[in-house]
mmCIF file of C-alpha atoms in Angstrom:
data_model
loop_
_atom_site.group_PDB
_atom_site.id
_atom_site.type_symbol
_atom_site.label_atom_id
_atom_site.label_comp_id
_atom_site.label_asym_id
_atom_site.label_seq_id
_atom_site.Cartn_x
_atom_site.Cartn_y
_atom_site.Cartn_z
ATOM 1 C CA MET A 1 -30.989 6.173 -113.013
ATOM 2 C CA ASP A 2 -29.320 5.857 -109.481
ATOM 3 C CA HIS A 3 -26.686 3.827 -111.168
ATOM 4 C CA ILE A 4 -25.921 6.497 -113.790
ATOM 5 C CA ILE A 5 -25.541 9.209 -111.295
ATOM 6 C CA SER A 6 -23.424 7.005 -109.031
ATOM 7 C CA GLU A 7 -21.160 6.220 -111.846
ATOM 8 C CA ALA A 8 -21.043 9.943 -112.971
ATOM 9 C CA LEU A 9 -20.001 10.980 -109.369
ATOM 10 C CA ARG A 10 -17.431 8.360 -109.372
ATOM 11 C CA PHE A 11 -15.805 9.440 -112.754
ATOM 12 C CA ALA A 12 -16.095 13.063 -111.641
ATOM 13 C CA PHE A 13 -14.092 12.672 -108.360
ATOM 14 C CA LEU A 14 -11.512 10.501 -109.930
ATOM 15 C CA PHE A 15 -10.970 12.806 -113.020
ATOM 16 C CA SER A 16 -10.693 15.697 -110.327
ATOM 17 C CA LEU A 17 -7.840 13.820 -108.689
ATOM 18 C CA VAL A 18 -6.042 13.083 -111.866
ATOM 19 C CA LEU A 19 -6.403 16.898 -112.752
ATOM 20 C CA SER A 20 -5.321 17.937 -109.443
ATOM 21 C CA VAL A 21 -1.824 15.860 -109.821
ATOM 22 C CA TYR A 22 -1.458 16.784 -113.362
ATOM 23 C CA TYR A 23 -1.249 20.606 -112.586
ATOM 24 C CA LEU A 24 0.625 19.799 -109.296
ATOM 25 C CA TYR A 25 3.631 18.250 -111.224
ATOM 26 C CA LEU A 26 3.580 20.376 -114.372
ATOM 27 C CA PRO A 27 7.010 21.678 -115.418
ATOM 28 C CA GLN A 28 7.743 25.258 -114.479
ATOM 29 C CA PRO A 29 4.676 25.390 -112.076
ATOM 30 C CA THR A 30 3.341 28.625 -111.311
ATOM 31 C CA ILE A 31 1.085 30.261 -108.692
ATOM 32 C CA ALA A 32 -1.814 29.862 -111.153
ATOM 33 C CA THR A 33 -1.113 26.063 -111.779
ATOM 34 C CA ARG A 34 -0.916 25.628 -107.876
ATOM 35 C CA MET A 35 -4.325 27.043 -107.590
ATOM 36 C CA LEU A 36 -5.788 24.942 -110.262
ATOM 37 C CA SER A 37 -4.272 21.932 -108.611
ATOM 38 C CA LEU A 38 -5.891 23.055 -105.409
ATOM 39 C CA LEU A 39 -9.208 23.769 -107.213
ATOM 40 C CA TYR A 40 -9.463 20.262 -108.420
ATOM 41 C CA LEU A 41 -8.216 18.596 -105.073
ATOM 42 C CA SER A 42 -11.109 20.517 -103.522
ATOM 43 C CA ALA A 43 -13.319 19.284 -106.262
ATOM 44 C CA PHE A 44 -12.221 15.648 -105.944
ATOM 45 C CA VAL A 45 -12.890 15.967 -101.800
ATOM 46 C CA CYS A 46 -16.394 17.371 -102.172
ATOM 47 C CA LEU A 47 -17.440 15.148 -104.994
ATOM 48 C CA LEU A 48 -15.948 12.012 -103.235
ATOM 49 C CA TYR A 49 -18.247 12.638 -100.229
ATOM 50 C CA ALA A 50 -21.113 13.492 -102.559
ATOM 51 C CA PHE A 51 -20.530 9.888 -104.119
ATOM 52 C CA TRP A 52 -20.223 8.233 -100.545
ATOM 53 C CA ASN A 53 -23.324 10.057 -99.459
ATOM 54 C CA PHE A 54 -25.266 8.903 -102.563
ATOM 55 C CA ASN A 55 -24.211 5.329 -101.886
ATOM 56 C CA GLY A 56 -24.858 5.565 -98.089
ATOM 57 C CA LYS A 57 -21.465 5.681 -96.662
ATOM 58 C CA GLN A 58 -20.800 6.552 -93.133
ATOM 59 C CA PHE A 59 -17.803 6.700 -90.843
ATOM 60 C CA GLU A 60 -17.911 5.409 -87.344
ATOM 61 C CA VAL A 61 -15.446 8.536 -86.350
ATOM 62 C CA GLY A 62 -17.933 11.680 -86.859
ATOM 63 C CA LEU A 63 -15.493 14.151 -87.843
ATOM 64 C CA PHE A 64 -14.479 12.236 -91.021
ATOM 65 C CA ASN A 65 -18.123 12.478 -92.264
ATOM 66 C CA HIS A 66 -17.830 16.296 -92.495
ATOM 67 C CA LEU A 67 -13.988 16.958 -93.705
ATOM 68 C CA TYR A 68 -15.464 18.102 -96.925
ATOM 69 C CA VAL A 69 -16.549 21.426 -95.493
ATOM 70 C CA PRO A 70 -13.183 23.418 -95.448
ATOM 71 C CA PHE A 71 -12.761 22.440 -98.951
ATOM 72 C CA THR A 72 -15.639 24.021 -99.892
ATOM 73 C CA PHE A 73 -14.316 27.458 -98.665
ATOM 74 C CA LEU A 74 -11.444 26.816 -101.110
ATOM 75 C CA ILE A 75 -13.546 26.375 -104.153
ATOM 76 C CA GLY A 76 -14.233 30.183 -104.423
ATOM 77 C CA PRO A 77 -10.577 31.595 -104.035
ATOM 78 C CA CYS A 78 -9.295 28.974 -106.369
ATOM 79 C CA ILE A 79 -11.710 29.633 -109.036
ATOM 80 C CA TYR A 80 -10.993 33.515 -108.673
ATOM 81 C CA PHE A 81 -7.185 32.781 -109.203
ATOM 82 C CA ALA A 82 -7.709 30.341 -111.965
ATOM 83 C CA PHE A 83 -9.950 33.047 -113.949
ATOM 84 C CA LEU A 84 -7.133 35.446 -113.560
ATOM 85 C CA ASP A 85 -4.928 32.934 -115.116
ATOM 86 C CA ALA A 86 -7.107 32.356 -118.094
ATOM 87 C CA LEU A 87 -7.179 36.193 -118.729
ATOM 88 C CA SER A 88 -3.319 35.749 -119.322
ATOM 89 C CA GLN A 89 -2.775 38.229 -116.459
ATOM 90 C CA GLU A 90 0.500 37.429 -114.163
ATOM 91 C CA VAL A 91 -0.737 36.288 -111.111
ATOM 92 C CA ARG A 92 1.316 37.358 -108.253
ATOM 93 C CA PHE A 93 0.486 36.051 -104.872
ATOM 94 C CA HIS A 94 0.695 38.463 -102.000
ATOM 95 C CA LEU A 95 0.225 37.909 -98.178
ATOM 96 C CA ARG A 96 -3.048 39.661 -98.355
ATOM 97 C CA HIS A 97 -4.617 37.186 -100.578
ATOM 98 C CA LEU A 98 -4.214 34.607 -97.643
ATOM 99 C CA LEU A 99 -7.382 36.325 -96.399
ATOM 100 C CA LEU A 100 -9.334 34.562 -99.209
ATOM 101 C CA PHE A 101 -8.132 31.112 -97.770
ATOM 102 C CA LEU A 102 -8.408 32.008 -93.903
ATOM 103 C CA PRO A 103 -12.163 30.866 -93.892
ATOM 104 C CA ALA A 104 -10.998 27.295 -94.975
ATOM 105 C CA ILE A 105 -8.257 27.188 -92.421
ATOM 106 C CA LEU A 106 -10.428 28.543 -89.517
ATOM 107 C CA THR A 107 -13.329 26.200 -90.598
ATOM 108 C CA GLY A 108 -11.060 23.092 -90.414
ATOM 109 C CA LEU A 109 -9.748 24.308 -86.967
ATOM 110 C CA VAL A 110 -13.194 24.896 -85.637
ATOM 111 C CA LEU A 111 -14.360 21.400 -86.609
ATOM 112 C CA ILE A 112 -11.534 19.851 -84.916
ATOM 113 C CA VAL A 113 -12.083 21.912 -81.831
ATOM 114 C CA ILE A 114 -15.926 21.298 -81.572
ATOM 115 C CA TYR A 115 -15.473 17.526 -82.335
ATOM 116 C CA ALA A 116 -13.006 17.103 -79.292
ATOM 117 C CA LEU A 117 -15.258 19.028 -76.994
ATOM 118 C CA ALA A 118 -18.858 17.900 -78.306
ATOM 119 C CA PRO A 119 -18.593 14.995 -80.713
ATOM 120 C CA GLU A 120 -22.326 14.255 -80.733
ATOM 121 C CA TYR A 121 -22.776 17.135 -83.143
ATOM 122 C CA PHE A 122 -20.898 15.044 -85.956
ATOM 123 C CA GLU A 123 -22.998 11.895 -85.744
ATOM 124 C CA TYR A 124 -25.193 12.964 -88.757
ATOM 125 C CA ARG A 125 -24.073 12.939 -92.464
ATOM 126 C CA GLN A 126 -24.776 15.770 -94.924
ATOM 127 C CA LEU A 127 -27.319 13.306 -96.544
ATOM 128 C CA ASP A 128 -29.262 13.182 -93.439
ATOM 129 C CA TYR A 129 -29.729 16.758 -93.433
ATOM 130 C CA LEU A 130 -30.918 16.819 -97.149
ATOM 131 C CA LYS A 131 -33.224 14.144 -96.486
ATOM 132 C CA GLY A 132 -35.234 16.421 -93.573
ATOM 133 C CA ARG A 133 -32.961 16.406 -90.471
ATOM 134 C CA PRO A 134 -32.940 19.946 -88.985
ATOM 135 C CA ALA A 135 -29.705 21.902 -90.069
ATOM 136 C CA SER A 136 -26.661 21.863 -87.752
ATOM 137 C CA PHE A 137 -23.977 24.577 -87.632
ATOM 138 C CA ILE A 138 -21.878 22.108 -90.074
ATOM 139 C CA ASP A 139 -24.606 22.466 -92.690
ATOM 140 C CA TYR A 140 -24.466 26.251 -92.165
ATOM 141 C CA LEU A 141 -20.804 26.475 -92.583
ATOM 142 C CA ASN A 142 -20.958 24.417 -95.658
ATOM 143 C CA THR A 143 -23.580 26.810 -97.177
ATOM 144 C CA LEU A 144 -21.508 29.877 -96.429
ATOM 145 C CA GLY A 145 -18.591 28.040 -98.421
ATOM 146 C CA LEU A 146 -20.727 27.857 -101.301
ATOM 147 C CA ILE A 147 -21.930 31.484 -100.780
ATOM 148 C CA LEU A 148 -18.159 32.571 -100.860
ATOM 149 C CA ALA A 149 -17.773 30.599 -104.058
ATOM 150 C CA THR A 150 -20.729 32.308 -105.555
ATOM 151 C CA ILE A 151 -19.466 35.800 -104.600
ATOM 152 C CA LEU A 152 -16.090 35.390 -105.932
ATOM 153 C CA CYS A 153 -17.232 34.124 -109.171
ATOM 154 C CA ILE A 154 -19.253 37.416 -109.405
ATOM 155 C CA LEU A 155 -16.284 39.173 -108.332
ATOM 156 C CA ALA A 156 -14.133 37.582 -111.098
ATOM 157 C CA GLY A 157 -16.576 38.756 -113.685
ATOM 158 C CA TYR A 158 -16.754 42.359 -112.071
ATOM 159 C CA ARG A 159 -12.853 42.476 -112.609
ATOM 160 C CA VAL A 160 -13.543 42.641 -116.206
ATOM 161 C CA ARG A 161 -16.976 43.992 -116.599
ATOM 162 C CA GLU A 162 -15.948 46.568 -119.480
ATOM 163 C CA VAL A 163 -15.408 43.382 -121.656
ATOM 164 C CA PHE A 164 -18.761 42.203 -121.734
ATOM 165 C CA THR A 165 -20.349 44.463 -124.093
ATOM 166 C CA TRP A 166 -22.630 43.537 -126.921
ATOM 167 C CA ALA A 167 -20.134 44.402 -129.667
ATOM 168 C CA ALA A 168 -17.228 42.257 -127.782
ATOM 169 C CA LEU A 169 -19.532 39.404 -127.378
ATOM 170 C CA ARG A 170 -20.326 39.365 -131.257
ATOM 171 C CA LYS A 171 -16.794 39.833 -132.247
ATOM 172 C CA GLU A 172 -14.597 38.084 -129.806
ATOM 173 C CA ARG A 173 -14.890 34.313 -129.416
ATOM 174 C CA SER A 174 -12.735 34.317 -126.372
ATOM 175 C CA VAL A 175 -15.076 36.896 -124.709
ATOM 176 C CA ARG A 176 -18.126 34.613 -125.319
ATOM 177 C CA THR A 177 -16.495 31.554 -123.926
ATOM 178 C CA MET A 178 -15.263 33.284 -120.913
ATOM 179 C CA LEU A 179 -18.826 34.788 -120.004
ATOM 180 C CA THR A 180 -20.043 30.954 -120.736
ATOM 181 C CA ILE A 181 -17.588 29.512 -118.055
ATOM 182 C CA LEU A 182 -18.270 32.372 -115.683
ATOM 183 C CA LEU A 183 -22.099 31.829 -115.955
ATOM 184 C CA TRP A 184 -21.703 28.015 -115.695
ATOM 185 C CA ALA A 185 -19.349 28.213 -112.613
ATOM 186 C CA GLY A 186 -21.603 30.841 -110.938
ATOM 187 C CA GLY A 187 -24.524 29.088 -111.842
ATOM 188 C CA LEU A 188 -23.538 25.573 -110.496
ATOM 189 C CA THR A 189 -22.148 27.192 -107.094
ATOM 190 C CA SER A 190 -25.379 29.155 -106.669
ATOM 191 C CA PHE A 191 -27.576 26.165 -107.445
ATOM 192 C CA ALA A 192 -25.692 23.940 -105.087
ATOM 193 C CA MET A 193 -25.913 26.689 -102.486
ATOM 194 C CA VAL A 194 -29.796 26.829 -102.936
ATOM 195 C CA SER A 195 -29.899 23.219 -102.826
ATOM 196 C CA VAL A 196 -28.076 22.897 -99.692
ATOM 197 C CA SER A 197 -29.595 25.895 -98.081
ATOM 198 C CA ILE A 198 -33.389 24.440 -98.665
ATOM 199 C CA GLY A 199 -32.408 20.665 -98.314
ATOM 200 C CA PHE A 200 -32.978 19.833 -101.993
ATOM 201 C CA LEU A 201 -31.549 16.642 -102.523
ATOM 202 C CA GLU A 202 -32.196 16.078 -106.092
ATOM 203 C CA GLY A 203 -30.519 19.242 -106.864
ATOM 204 C CA PHE A 204 -27.636 18.648 -104.951
ATOM 205 C CA PHE A 205 -26.639 15.348 -106.531
ATOM 206 C CA ALA A 206 -27.803 16.840 -110.138
ATOM 207 C CA VAL A 207 -24.892 19.637 -109.628
ATOM 208 C CA SER A 208 -22.372 17.181 -108.538
ATOM 209 C CA ALA A 209 -23.190 14.808 -111.581
ATOM 210 C CA LEU A 210 -22.950 17.685 -113.796
ATOM 211 C CA SER A 211 -19.216 18.012 -112.838
ATOM 212 C CA ALA A 212 -18.678 14.904 -114.723
ATOM 213 C CA ILE A 213 -19.598 16.614 -117.761
ATOM 214 C CA LEU A 214 -17.913 20.231 -117.135
ATOM 215 C CA LEU A 215 -14.705 19.056 -115.707
ATOM 216 C CA PRO A 216 -13.263 17.288 -118.807
ATOM 217 C CA LEU A 217 -14.833 20.022 -120.917
ATOM 218 C CA ASN A 218 -12.901 22.548 -119.121
ATOM 219 C CA PHE A 219 -9.671 20.435 -119.472
ATOM 220 C CA ILE A 220 -10.246 19.863 -123.264
ATOM 221 C CA LEU A 221 -10.733 23.813 -123.914
ATOM 222 C CA LYS A 222 -7.533 24.554 -121.675
ATOM 223 C CA SER A 223 -5.329 21.896 -123.178
ATOM 224 C CA ARG A 224 -6.446 21.370 -126.891
ATOM 225 C CA VAL A 225 -7.244 25.407 -127.523
ATOM 226 C CA PRO A 226 -4.341 26.858 -125.593
ATOM 227 C CA ASP A 227 -4.657 30.104 -127.524
ATOM 228 C CA LEU A 228 -8.359 30.655 -126.882
ATOM 229 C CA PHE A 229 -8.024 33.397 -124.370
ATOM 230 C CA ALA A 230 -4.786 34.653 -125.844
ATOM 231 C CA ASP A 231 -6.633 38.073 -127.131
ATOM 232 C CA LEU A 232 -8.623 38.712 -124.053
ATOM 233 C CA GLU A 233 -5.774 40.788 -122.290
ATOM 234 C CA LEU A 234 -5.733 43.099 -125.312
ATOM 235 C CA VAL A 235 -9.704 43.225 -125.339
ATOM 236 C CA ILE A 236 -9.615 44.237 -121.699
ATOM 237 C CA GLU A 237 -6.987 46.856 -122.255
ATOM 238 C CA GLU A 238 -8.805 48.462 -125.142
ATOM 239 C CA ALA A 239 -12.205 48.331 -123.307
ATOM 240 C CA ARG A 240 -10.405 50.162 -120.172
ATOM 241 C CA ASP A 241 -8.277 52.747 -122.200
ATOM 242 C CA ASN A 242 -11.268 54.214 -124.127
ATOM 243 C CA PRO A 243 -10.189 57.731 -125.135
ATOM 244 C CA GLU A 244 -14.010 58.794 -124.471
ATOM 245 C CA SER A 245 -13.888 57.560 -120.904
ATOM 246 C CA GLU A 246 -14.837 59.761 -118.097
ATOM 247 C CA GLU A 247 -11.476 59.387 -116.889
ATOM 248 C CA TYR A 248 -9.978 61.739 -119.184
ATOM 249 C CA LYS A 249 -12.570 64.535 -118.734
ATOM 250 C CA ILE A 250 -10.132 66.097 -116.403
ATOM 251 C CA SER A 251 -6.480 66.070 -118.012
ATOM 252 C CA ARG A 252 -3.311 65.045 -115.894
ATOM 253 C CA LEU A 253 -1.067 66.227 -118.696
ATOM 254 C CA GLU A 254 -0.945 69.610 -117.224
ATOM 255 C CA GLY A 255 2.793 70.784 -117.042
ATOM 256 C CA VAL A 256 3.868 68.151 -119.384
ATOM 257 C CA ASP A 257 5.560 69.176 -122.654
ATOM 258 C CA LEU A 258 3.555 67.115 -125.052
ATOM 259 C CA LYS A 259 6.184 67.795 -128.030
ATOM 260 C CA GLU A 260 9.095 66.790 -125.913
ATOM 261 C CA LEU A 261 7.219 63.772 -124.612
ATOM 262 C CA GLN A 262 6.728 62.592 -128.248
ATOM 263 C CA LEU A 263 10.297 63.107 -129.245
ATOM 264 C CA ASP A 264 11.167 61.200 -126.154
ATOM 265 C CA LEU A 265 9.034 58.236 -127.167
ATOM 266 C CA ASP A 266 10.379 58.334 -130.636
ATOM 267 C CA ARG A 267 13.914 58.200 -129.488
ATOM 268 C CA LEU A 268 13.011 55.367 -126.941
ATOM 269 C CA MET A 269 11.312 53.345 -129.494
ATOM 270 C CA ARG A 270 12.991 54.116 -132.819
ATOM 271 C CA LYS A 271 16.623 54.515 -131.751
ATOM 272 C CA GLU A 272 16.839 52.620 -128.689
ATOM 273 C CA ARG A 273 14.312 50.033 -129.773
ATOM 274 C CA LEU A 274 12.842 49.351 -126.137
ATOM 275 C CA PHE A 275 9.849 47.398 -127.859
ATOM 276 C CA LEU A 276 12.417 44.679 -128.514
ATOM 277 C CA ASP A 277 12.356 43.589 -124.852
ATOM 278 C CA GLU A 278 9.295 41.402 -124.323
ATOM 279 C CA ASP A 279 9.237 42.382 -120.792
ATOM 280 C CA LEU A 280 8.666 46.154 -121.346
ATOM 281 C CA THR A 281 5.844 47.563 -119.270
ATOM 282 C CA LEU A 282 3.964 50.770 -119.136
ATOM 283 C CA LYS A 283 5.907 51.577 -115.945
ATOM 284 C CA VAL A 284 9.295 51.170 -117.464
ATOM 285 C CA LEU A 285 8.274 53.289 -120.628
ATOM 286 C CA ALA A 286 6.946 56.050 -118.608
ATOM 287 C CA GLN A 287 10.240 55.995 -116.329
ATOM 288 C CA GLN A 288 12.409 56.362 -119.325
ATOM 289 C CA ALA A 289 10.151 59.149 -120.793
ATOM 290 C CA ASN A 290 10.380 60.970 -117.504
ATOM 291 C CA VAL A 291 6.369 60.973 -116.861
ATOM 292 C CA LYS A 292 4.199 59.147 -114.458
ATOM 293 C CA SER A 293 2.514 56.077 -115.822
ATOM 294 C CA TYR A 294 -1.065 57.543 -115.687
ATOM 295 C CA GLN A 295 0.333 60.526 -117.895
ATOM 296 C CA LEU A 296 1.712 58.243 -120.490
ATOM 297 C CA THR A 297 -1.382 56.371 -120.638
ATOM 298 C CA GLU A 298 -3.609 59.539 -121.039
ATOM 299 C CA PHE A 299 -1.028 60.789 -123.805
ATOM 300 C CA LEU A 300 -1.142 57.487 -125.670
ATOM 301 C CA ASN A 301 -5.067 57.256 -125.582
ATOM 302 C CA THR A 302 -5.976 60.723 -126.181
ATOM 303 C CA LYS A 303 -3.204 62.008 -128.435
ATOM 304 C CA LEU A 304 -2.168 58.952 -130.415
ATOM 305 C CA LYS A 305 -5.550 57.061 -129.847
ATOM 306 C CA MET A 306 -4.236 53.872 -129.064
ATOM 307 C CA ASN A 307 -3.529 51.992 -125.661
ATOM 308 C CA PHE A 308 0.114 50.932 -124.565
ATOM 309 C CA ALA A 309 0.027 47.329 -125.952
ATOM 310 C CA ARG A 310 -1.017 48.589 -129.179
ATOM 311 C CA TYR A 311 1.457 51.462 -129.364
ATOM 312 C CA VAL A 312 4.250 48.711 -128.556
ATOM 313 C CA ASN A 313 2.869 46.199 -130.864
ATOM 314 C CA HIS A 314 2.871 48.518 -133.773
ATOM 315 C CA PHE A 315 6.708 49.084 -133.709
ATOM 316 C CA ARG A 316 7.047 45.304 -133.117
ATOM 317 C CA VAL A 317 4.783 44.405 -136.183
ATOM 318 C CA GLU A 318 6.776 46.988 -138.302
ATOM 319 C CA GLU A 319 9.990 45.367 -137.360
ATOM 320 C CA ALA A 320 8.600 42.093 -138.047
ATOM 321 C CA ILE A 321 7.622 43.184 -141.543
ATOM 322 C CA ARG A 322 11.383 44.543 -141.921
ATOM 323 C CA ILE A 323 12.891 41.204 -141.203
ATOM 324 C CA LEU A 324 10.691 39.268 -143.169
ATOM 325 C CA LYS A 325 11.427 41.402 -146.184
ATOM 326 C CA GLN A 326 14.937 41.082 -145.705
ATOM 327 C CA GLU A 327 15.024 37.408 -144.569
ATOM 328 C CA PRO A 328 12.178 35.607 -146.460
ATOM 329 C CA GLU A 329 13.478 32.166 -145.214
ATOM 330 C CA ALA A 330 13.017 33.063 -141.600
ATOM 331 C CA SER A 331 10.221 31.292 -139.781
ATOM 332 C CA ILE A 332 7.385 33.369 -138.267
ATOM 333 C CA LEU A 333 7.893 31.959 -134.690
ATOM 334 C CA SER A 334 11.423 33.086 -134.725
ATOM 335 C CA VAL A 335 10.513 36.627 -135.752
ATOM 336 C CA ALA A 336 7.817 36.752 -133.394
ATOM 337 C CA TYR A 337 10.396 35.928 -130.402
ATOM 338 C CA GLN A 338 13.032 38.384 -132.183
ATOM 339 C CA VAL A 339 10.758 41.367 -131.997
ATOM 340 C CA GLY A 340 9.564 41.076 -128.498
ATOM 341 C CA PHE A 341 6.587 38.825 -128.639
ATOM 342 C CA ASN A 342 6.559 35.857 -126.001
ATOM 343 C CA SER A 343 4.179 33.708 -127.987
ATOM 344 C CA LYS A 344 3.126 33.270 -131.639
ATOM 345 C CA ALA A 345 -0.429 33.564 -130.621
ATOM 346 C CA ASN A 346 -0.021 36.810 -129.183
ATOM 347 C CA PHE A 347 2.078 37.890 -132.451
ATOM 348 C CA ASN A 348 -0.453 36.710 -134.714
ATOM 349 C CA LEU A 349 -3.387 38.545 -132.740
ATOM 350 C CA ALA A 350 -1.277 41.937 -132.791
ATOM 351 C CA PHE A 351 -0.335 41.386 -136.494
ATOM 352 C CA LYS A 352 -3.856 40.906 -137.444
ATOM 353 C CA SER A 353 -5.135 43.911 -135.395
ATOM 354 C CA ILE A 354 -2.695 46.330 -137.022
ATOM 355 C CA LYS A 355 -2.539 44.964 -140.649
ATOM 356 C CA GLY A 356 -5.911 43.355 -141.121
ATOM 357 C CA MET A 357 -4.453 40.000 -141.994
ATOM 358 C CA SER A 358 -2.480 37.340 -140.406
ATOM 359 C CA PRO A 359 1.427 37.160 -140.910
ATOM 360 C CA ARG A 360 0.736 34.033 -142.944
ATOM 361 C CA GLN A 361 -1.654 35.770 -145.514
ATOM 362 C CA TYR A 362 0.571 38.722 -145.403
ATOM 363 C CA LEU A 363 3.404 36.803 -146.776
ATOM 364 C CA ASP A 364 1.229 35.196 -149.405
ATOM 365 C CA SER A 365 -0.066 38.676 -150.353
ATOM 366 C CA GLY A 366 1.647 41.153 -152.556
ATOM 367 C CA ASP A 367 2.595 43.336 -149.562
ATOM 368 C CA GLY A 368 4.884 40.608 -148.417
ATOM 369 C CA PRO A 369 8.277 39.510 -149.566
ATOM 370 C CA ALA A 370 8.417 37.824 -152.769
#
């Protein structure tokens, strides 16, 4: 059994290193891919130390026995940003986000300073604590890092709490998958936190070994099923923009000429055809219509009974149908890009949501072009 655990840990830290390099050198890198690279680098370091601990390795320089601790503080922030990326949200990195990474930086500096002043605190390994040695400040720091990771997993789920309804879980595969990933991530970090806190040796190595299964599964999901979460952003918007929401009990449309607003929107969408711009946002459309973003949101949700994404996609789908009827030889992908969608997956999702069938089914039906 010990041999199996050792080999599982070896595979897990090596695979983490491969994934870290893979995401680091992806073409057209984004903040999200950088976060994934850093996440897997942190996993690599923590799993490597777990492997060394399991096999009894110890460094003569005490500081080297505890360099995993700062990386523990990186796991939570990286999971949080990776989660935002999975939701197809555009991750923008602001200076305030550095606060999430500040504990990791400070922990690294604290370890170096204390080692220079009192190296005797670093004579032990994490394994010694798990086997019964009294906890040191290093063990407390490691536990705090795992607590931070657990909190950020919970916060990630809280960001889209409206989505996890019973109806959405039954209907949307992406919602079920995302909830499963969140539960696994939160559960593993929580179990690791508890194991380290109480010195549960078997639990600590069990969590580490499970990573050998979860790491490749996560990579396979993201690479082999890239469209798995394509509909999450739309599901989230629909959940948040419910016309029956308490947010609209007090209208913010006072002073707005609703007929004039409707005419302006018709002009912008039917004559100026703003929907063809794939970068069209609620803010841009509201500015063109001379209203505030929150007023346009309320108008669409309460008067037209649809959110911004569905409103724009309605025009895009109708334009796609017009093109497909006039140009039967046109490919679905080229038409999707032509009418303002940024991917075939989003086009298929919007088309099915509005027409009740996929573009291919539409073409094969009597409603499509001959």
